[in-house]
Amino acid sequence: TPVLTFRDVTARYSPGVRRALNGVSADIPRHGHTAVVGPSGAGKTTLFSLILRFLEPEHGAVVLDGVPLQQYSLDELRRRVVYVEQDTPLLPGTLRENLCYTHRDADDEALWNVLREVRLEEKVRSLEHGLDTPLDGTVVSGGERQRIALARALVSRPEVLLLDEATAQLDGLTESAIHDAVVKVAARGAVITIAHRLSTVVDADQILVMEDGVCRATGTHDELLAVD
Ligand code: ADP
Ligand code: ADP
């Protein structure tokens, strides 16, 4: 069974305004990488807002593990579904505190494993205080911050990882580190990305093509090309 299902979901941000989504149905497999693509205003971010319950459907339902989302407490939902937005702010405090924000009892080995996954291991080893280096914005670049945000998400091993990298200005190392981490995480759970870069979409297991609040097509990159 899919980990997430959108059942004929309609959504709007306030009464009277135009619908942001207009009858979206889609299944997100329990394992693998689903990429959401489409022009600005298509409804990509709204899909994430519904999964995170920042917004409730006007009609239809979003179902996690066979259970409608409203039946989960927000605490449980936040454990199962983790969101890495563009430019996720880091917390004041040390790298360790940032990494352990949602998963307080993670041990050092687990932390080093995720740092390796996002290719920050060498950087952290070179920092004077390692995991206990205070992060004040001067020790880490923008790309490194993005990788720390991803590492923090990976520490908690969510069932569903939501990644918005559509417009982030990423350096090459960060881009490939994120790409590799997505592939790895997709082997053990569901990863949904909002992606503009073709490179992340080509090897996605499923692509949802959004347009004007509806899901126009679903398939792999090759399947979608064959239809065109
Ligand atoms: P995404 O594809 O990730 O949803 P968008 O292309 O919609 O990204 O938006 C990229 C950035 O531009 C976002 O920071 C968004 O807030 C901003 N943006 C989107 N639409 C508008 C708009 N009509 N006017 C001004 N800023 C916008
Ligand atoms: P995308 O992420 O694909 O760029 P969005 O999901 O952000 O698209 O937007 C879908 C529609 O919902 C657009 O018409 C957009 O203007 C509208 N919308 C998005 N966010 C808000 C908001 N916070 N308030 C009102 N309308 C919004």
Tab-separated table of C-alpha atoms and ligand atoms in Angstrom:
chain	number	residue	atom	x	y	z
A	1	THR	CA	0.000	0.000	0.000
A	2	PRO	CA	1.161	3.555	-0.632
A	3	VAL	CA	2.485	5.537	2.306
A	4	LEU	CA	0.486	8.603	1.214
A	5	THR	CA	-2.613	8.935	-0.898
A	6	PHE	CA	-4.300	12.074	-2.184
A	7	ARG	CA	-7.962	11.254	-2.735
A	8	ASP	CA	-9.640	13.791	-4.966
A	9	VAL	CA	-8.207	16.673	-2.978
A	10	THR	CA	-9.471	20.201	-3.423
A	11	ALA	CA	-7.934	23.052	-1.459
A	12	ARG	CA	-8.076	26.801	-1.205
A	13	TYR	CA	-6.302	29.259	1.035
A	14	SER	CA	-9.350	31.333	1.882
A	15	PRO	CA	-13.053	31.305	1.089
A	16	GLY	CA	-13.963	32.886	-2.190
A	17	VAL	CA	-10.473	32.773	-3.685
A	18	ARG	CA	-9.534	30.509	-6.520
A	19	ARG	CA	-8.771	26.892	-5.674
A	20	ALA	CA	-5.081	26.101	-5.313
A	21	LEU	CA	-5.806	22.409	-5.967
A	22	ASN	CA	-8.713	21.081	-7.952
A	23	GLY	CA	-9.298	17.348	-7.517
A	24	VAL	CA	-5.844	15.848	-7.117
A	25	SER	CA	-5.526	12.097	-6.750
A	26	ALA	CA	-2.117	10.477	-6.383
A	27	ASP	CA	-0.338	7.648	-4.601
A	28	ILE	CA	3.098	8.042	-3.057
A	29	PRO	CA	4.880	4.674	-2.761
A	30	ARG	CA	6.322	3.679	0.611
A	31	HIS	CA	9.807	3.564	-0.860
A	32	GLY	CA	11.294	5.662	-3.572
A	33	HIS	CA	11.636	9.166	-4.888
A	34	THR	CA	8.608	11.078	-6.132
A	35	ALA	CA	9.392	14.388	-7.828
A	36	VAL	CA	6.729	17.069	-8.187
A	37	VAL	CA	7.245	19.351	-11.157
A	38	GLY	CA	5.272	22.110	-12.826
A	39	PRO	CA	5.270	25.850	-13.382
A	40	SER	CA	5.047	28.429	-10.634
A	41	GLY	CA	1.549	28.514	-9.145
A	42	ALA	CA	0.754	24.945	-10.256
A	43	GLY	CA	0.093	23.739	-6.707
A	44	LYS	CA	3.349	21.978	-5.838
A	45	THR	CA	3.897	23.745	-2.531
A	46	THR	CA	0.218	23.316	-1.676
A	47	LEU	CA	0.661	19.534	-1.848
A	48	PHE	CA	3.345	19.863	0.830
A	49	SER	CA	1.180	22.217	2.903
A	50	LEU	CA	-1.576	19.603	2.948
A	51	ILE	CA	0.770	16.755	3.882
A	52	LEU	CA	2.095	18.878	6.752
A	53	ARG	CA	-1.401	20.037	7.712
A	54	PHE	CA	-0.517	23.692	7.348
A	55	LEU	CA	-3.679	23.628	5.245
A	56	GLU	CA	-6.738	21.312	5.410
A	57	PRO	CA	-8.451	19.981	2.269
A	58	GLU	CA	-11.717	21.614	1.347
A	59	HIS	CA	-12.838	18.335	-0.177
A	60	GLY	CA	-11.275	14.868	-0.382
A	61	ALA	CA	-8.614	13.487	1.933
A	62	VAL	CA	-4.914	12.971	2.376
A	63	VAL	CA	-4.255	9.524	3.821
A	64	LEU	CA	-1.061	8.423	5.609
A	65	ASP	CA	-0.616	4.679	6.110
A	66	GLY	CA	-4.303	4.118	5.408
A	67	VAL	CA	-5.460	6.674	7.988
A	68	PRO	CA	-6.706	10.193	7.151
A	69	LEU	CA	-4.205	12.809	8.263
A	70	GLN	CA	-6.641	14.555	10.626
A	71	GLN	CA	-6.621	11.445	12.808
A	72	TYR	CA	-2.940	11.873	13.672
A	73	SER	CA	-1.785	14.224	16.371
A	74	LEU	CA	0.489	16.918	14.992
A	75	ASP	CA	3.285	15.478	17.159
A	76	GLU	CA	3.011	12.093	15.544
A	77	LEU	CA	2.658	13.612	12.092
A	78	ARG	CA	5.827	15.684	12.614
A	79	ARG	CA	7.696	12.526	13.607
A	80	ARG	CA	6.608	10.621	10.545
A	81	VAL	CA	6.853	13.393	8.000
A	82	VAL	CA	9.805	15.768	7.950
A	83	TYR	CA	10.058	18.838	5.769
A	84	VAL	CA	13.273	20.451	4.580
A	85	GLU	CA	12.358	23.774	3.059
A	86	GLN	CA	14.518	26.007	0.926
A	87	ASP	CA	16.812	27.931	3.234
A	88	THR	CA	15.767	26.110	6.400
A	89	PRO	CA	16.884	28.314	9.279
A	90	LEU	CA	19.394	26.775	11.675
A	91	LEU	CA	18.922	27.089	15.405
A	92	PRO	CA	21.247	29.189	17.504
A	93	GLY	CA	23.494	26.713	19.300
A	94	THR	CA	25.892	24.004	18.315
A	95	LEU	CA	25.901	21.697	15.321
A	96	ARG	CA	25.000	18.823	17.659
A	97	GLU	CA	21.996	20.721	18.990
A	98	ASN	CA	20.863	21.397	15.463
A	99	LEU	CA	21.220	17.787	14.408
A	100	CYS	CA	19.476	16.462	17.525
A	101	TYR	CA	16.628	18.947	17.436
A	102	THR	CA	13.955	16.349	16.690
A	103	HIS	CA	15.782	13.226	17.809
A	104	ARG	CA	17.430	14.042	21.104
A	105	ASP	CA	18.964	10.677	21.890
A	106	ALA	CA	20.856	10.185	18.623
A	107	ASP	CA	24.356	8.899	19.389
A	108	ASP	CA	27.560	10.195	17.840
A	109	GLU	CA	27.818	7.292	15.445
A	110	ALA	CA	24.377	8.061	14.016
A	111	LEU	CA	25.331	11.745	13.701
A	112	TRP	CA	28.566	10.967	11.882
A	113	ASN	CA	26.688	8.601	9.570
A	114	VAL	CA	24.303	11.297	8.420
A	115	LEU	CA	27.118	13.831	8.149
A	116	ARG	CA	28.848	11.394	5.830
A	117	GLU	CA	25.638	11.022	3.836
A	118	VAL	CA	25.437	14.763	3.200
A	119	ARG	CA	29.216	15.050	2.697
A	120	LEU	CA	29.857	17.246	5.695
A	121	GLU	CA	32.047	14.797	7.555
A	122	GLU	CA	35.372	16.367	6.570
A	123	LYS	CA	34.096	19.864	7.155
A	124	VAL	CA	32.930	18.973	10.656
A	125	ARG	CA	36.174	17.179	11.469
A	126	SER	CA	38.044	20.318	10.524
A	127	LEU	CA	35.938	22.490	12.813
A	128	GLU	CA	37.715	23.139	16.082
A	129	HIS	CA	34.927	21.786	18.270
A	130	GLY	CA	33.511	19.238	15.824
A	131	LEU	CA	29.903	18.427	16.636
A	132	ASP	CA	29.994	20.950	19.458
A	133	THR	CA	30.971	23.903	17.278
A	134	PRO	CA	28.608	26.816	17.816
A	135	LEU	CA	26.903	27.716	14.537
A	136	ASP	CA	26.859	31.438	14.114
A	137	GLY	CA	26.627	31.739	10.363
A	138	THR	CA	30.306	32.404	9.913
A	139	VAL	CA	31.455	28.806	10.081
A	140	VAL	CA	29.066	27.436	7.478
A	141	SER	CA	28.225	28.503	3.942
A	142	GLY	CA	24.726	28.547	2.484
A	143	GLY	CA	25.177	25.145	0.890
A	144	GLU	CA	26.520	23.729	4.123
A	145	ARG	CA	23.528	25.092	5.994
A	146	GLN	CA	21.262	23.344	3.509
A	147	ARG	CA	23.158	20.107	4.068
A	148	ILE	CA	22.943	20.539	7.843
A	149	ALA	CA	19.181	21.002	7.497
A	150	LEU	CA	19.002	17.814	5.452
A	151	ALA	CA	21.218	15.986	7.955
A	152	ARG	CA	18.896	17.058	10.767
A	153	ALA	CA	15.971	15.583	8.834
A	154	LEU	CA	17.868	12.343	8.205
A	155	VAL	CA	18.746	11.881	11.888
A	156	SER	CA	15.086	11.384	12.686
A	157	ARG	CA	14.645	8.781	9.925
A	158	PRO	CA	11.209	9.924	8.815
A	159	GLU	CA	8.843	7.693	6.869
A	160	VAL	CA	8.292	10.584	4.497
A	161	LEU	CA	10.865	13.253	3.685
A	162	LEU	CA	9.651	16.397	1.922
A	163	LEU	CA	12.332	18.376	0.181
A	164	ASP	CA	11.780	21.700	-1.525
A	165	GLU	CA	14.801	22.498	-3.604
A	166	ALA	CA	13.037	24.154	-6.495
A	167	THR	CA	14.613	27.550	-6.388
A	168	ALA	CA	17.417	27.130	-3.901
A	169	GLN	CA	20.713	28.429	-5.195
A	170	LEU	CA	22.881	25.417	-4.530
A	171	ASP	CA	26.574	24.963	-5.131
A	172	GLY	CA	27.619	21.878	-7.076
A	173	LEU	CA	28.777	19.895	-4.063
A	174	THR	CA	25.555	20.581	-2.192
A	175	GLU	CA	23.466	19.706	-5.207
A	176	SER	CA	25.178	16.367	-5.701
A	177	ALA	CA	25.222	15.649	-1.947
A	178	ILE	CA	21.470	16.241	-1.793
A	179	HIS	CA	20.926	14.141	-4.884
A	180	ASP	CA	22.909	11.230	-3.428
A	181	ALA	CA	21.152	11.527	-0.063
A	182	VAL	CA	17.761	11.451	-1.792
A	183	VAL	CA	18.699	8.247	-3.590
A	184	LYS	CA	19.830	6.665	-0.317
A	185	VAL	CA	16.830	7.766	1.703
A	186	ALA	CA	14.499	6.618	-1.073
A	187	ALA	CA	15.776	3.081	-0.553
A	188	ARG	CA	14.362	3.020	2.984
A	189	GLY	CA	11.454	5.444	2.830
A	190	ALA	CA	9.504	7.881	0.732
A	191	VAL	CA	11.108	11.093	-0.499
A	192	ILE	CA	9.037	13.739	-2.224
A	193	THR	CA	10.874	16.618	-3.851
A	194	ILE	CA	9.706	19.777	-5.519
A	195	ALA	CA	12.255	19.922	-8.261
A	196	HIS	CA	13.074	22.122	-11.168
A	197	ARG	CA	16.425	20.625	-11.986
A	198	LEU	CA	16.106	17.956	-14.628
A	199	SER	CA	18.972	16.001	-13.063
A	200	THR	CA	16.912	15.188	-9.977
A	201	VAL	CA	13.865	14.239	-12.027
A	202	VAL	CA	15.535	11.932	-14.544
A	203	ASP	CA	16.112	9.170	-12.022
A	204	ALA	CA	13.004	9.765	-9.878
A	205	ASP	CA	10.843	6.677	-9.459
A	206	GLN	CA	7.735	8.727	-10.112
A	207	ILE	CA	7.071	12.243	-11.381
A	208	LEU	CA	3.853	14.119	-10.673
A	209	VAL	CA	3.319	16.805	-13.273
A	210	MET	CA	1.267	19.607	-11.711
A	211	GLU	CA	-0.450	22.305	-13.724
A	212	ASP	CA	-3.080	24.782	-12.660
A	213	GLY	CA	-4.066	22.868	-9.519
A	214	VAL	CA	-4.410	19.460	-11.096
A	215	CYS	CA	-2.077	16.521	-11.568
A	216	ARG	CA	-1.771	16.329	-15.354
A	217	ALA	CA	0.358	13.222	-15.598
A	218	THR	CA	2.209	10.658	-13.535
A	219	GLY	CA	5.096	8.487	-14.591
A	220	THR	CA	8.819	8.131	-14.845
A	221	HIS	CA	10.850	10.583	-16.890
A	222	ASP	CA	10.987	8.138	-19.824
A	223	GLU	CA	7.280	7.332	-19.632
A	224	LEU	CA	6.366	11.008	-19.663
A	225	LEU	CA	8.644	11.660	-22.643
A	226	ALA	CA	7.003	8.800	-24.543
A	227	VAL	CA	3.555	10.365	-24.053
A	228	ASP	CA	4.594	13.819	-25.270
B	1	ADP	P1	8.142	26.804	-6.261
B	1	ADP	O1	8.178	26.245	-7.631
B	1	ADP	O2	9.124	26.277	-5.309
B	1	ADP	O3	6.750	26.868	-5.680
B	1	ADP	P2	7.895	29.413	-7.212
B	1	ADP	O4	8.460	29.427	-8.575
B	1	ADP	O5	6.427	29.361	-6.998
B	1	ADP	O6	8.619	28.285	-6.407
B	1	ADP	O7	8.414	30.659	-6.409
B	1	ADP	C1	9.763	30.928	-6.307
B	1	ADP	C2	9.914	32.089	-5.383
B	1	ADP	O8	9.251	33.226	-5.910
B	1	ADP	C3	9.291	31.828	-4.023
B	1	ADP	O9	10.122	32.390	-3.036
B	1	ADP	C4	7.962	32.544	-4.078
B	1	ADP	O10	7.581	33.024	-2.803
B	1	ADP	C5	8.241	33.676	-5.031
B	1	ADP	N1	7.036	33.964	-5.821
B	1	ADP	C6	6.235	33.070	-6.427
B	1	ADP	N2	5.229	33.679	-7.078
B	1	ADP	C7	5.415	35.000	-6.879
B	1	ADP	C8	4.723	36.156	-7.301
B	1	ADP	N3	3.626	36.104	-8.059
B	1	ADP	N4	5.208	37.349	-6.915
B	1	ADP	C9	6.297	37.430	-6.162
B	1	ADP	N5	7.000	36.372	-5.729
B	1	ADP	C10	6.576	35.177	-6.081
B	2	ADP	P1	3.712	26.187	-6.758
B	2	ADP	O1	4.337	25.658	-5.511
B	2	ADP	O2	3.517	25.125	-7.794
B	2	ADP	O3	4.398	27.370	-7.291
B	2	ADP	P2	1.566	26.911	-4.975
B	2	ADP	O4	1.093	25.619	-4.406
B	2	ADP	O5	2.454	27.746	-4.164
B	2	ADP	O6	2.214	26.622	-6.410
B	2	ADP	O7	0.325	27.791	-5.413
B	2	ADP	C1	-0.884	27.248	-5.965
B	2	ADP	C2	-1.898	28.372	-6.020
B	2	ADP	O8	-2.235	28.764	-4.688
B	2	ADP	C3	-1.418	29.618	-6.733
B	2	ADP	O9	-2.520	30.156	-7.429
B	2	ADP	C4	-0.985	30.515	-5.611
B	2	ADP	O10	-1.117	31.868	-5.973
B	2	ADP	C5	-1.954	30.149	-4.500
B	2	ADP	N1	-1.327	30.314	-3.164
B	2	ADP	C6	-0.195	29.727	-2.735
B	2	ADP	N2	0.072	30.071	-1.469
B	2	ADP	C7	-0.921	30.905	-1.083
B	2	ADP	C8	-1.222	31.589	0.121
B	2	ADP	N3	-0.438	31.482	1.194
B	2	ADP	N4	-2.331	32.353	0.149
B	2	ADP	C9	-3.136	32.444	-0.920
B	2	ADP	N5	-2.922	31.825	-2.084
B	2	ADP	C10	-1.824	31.053	-2.175
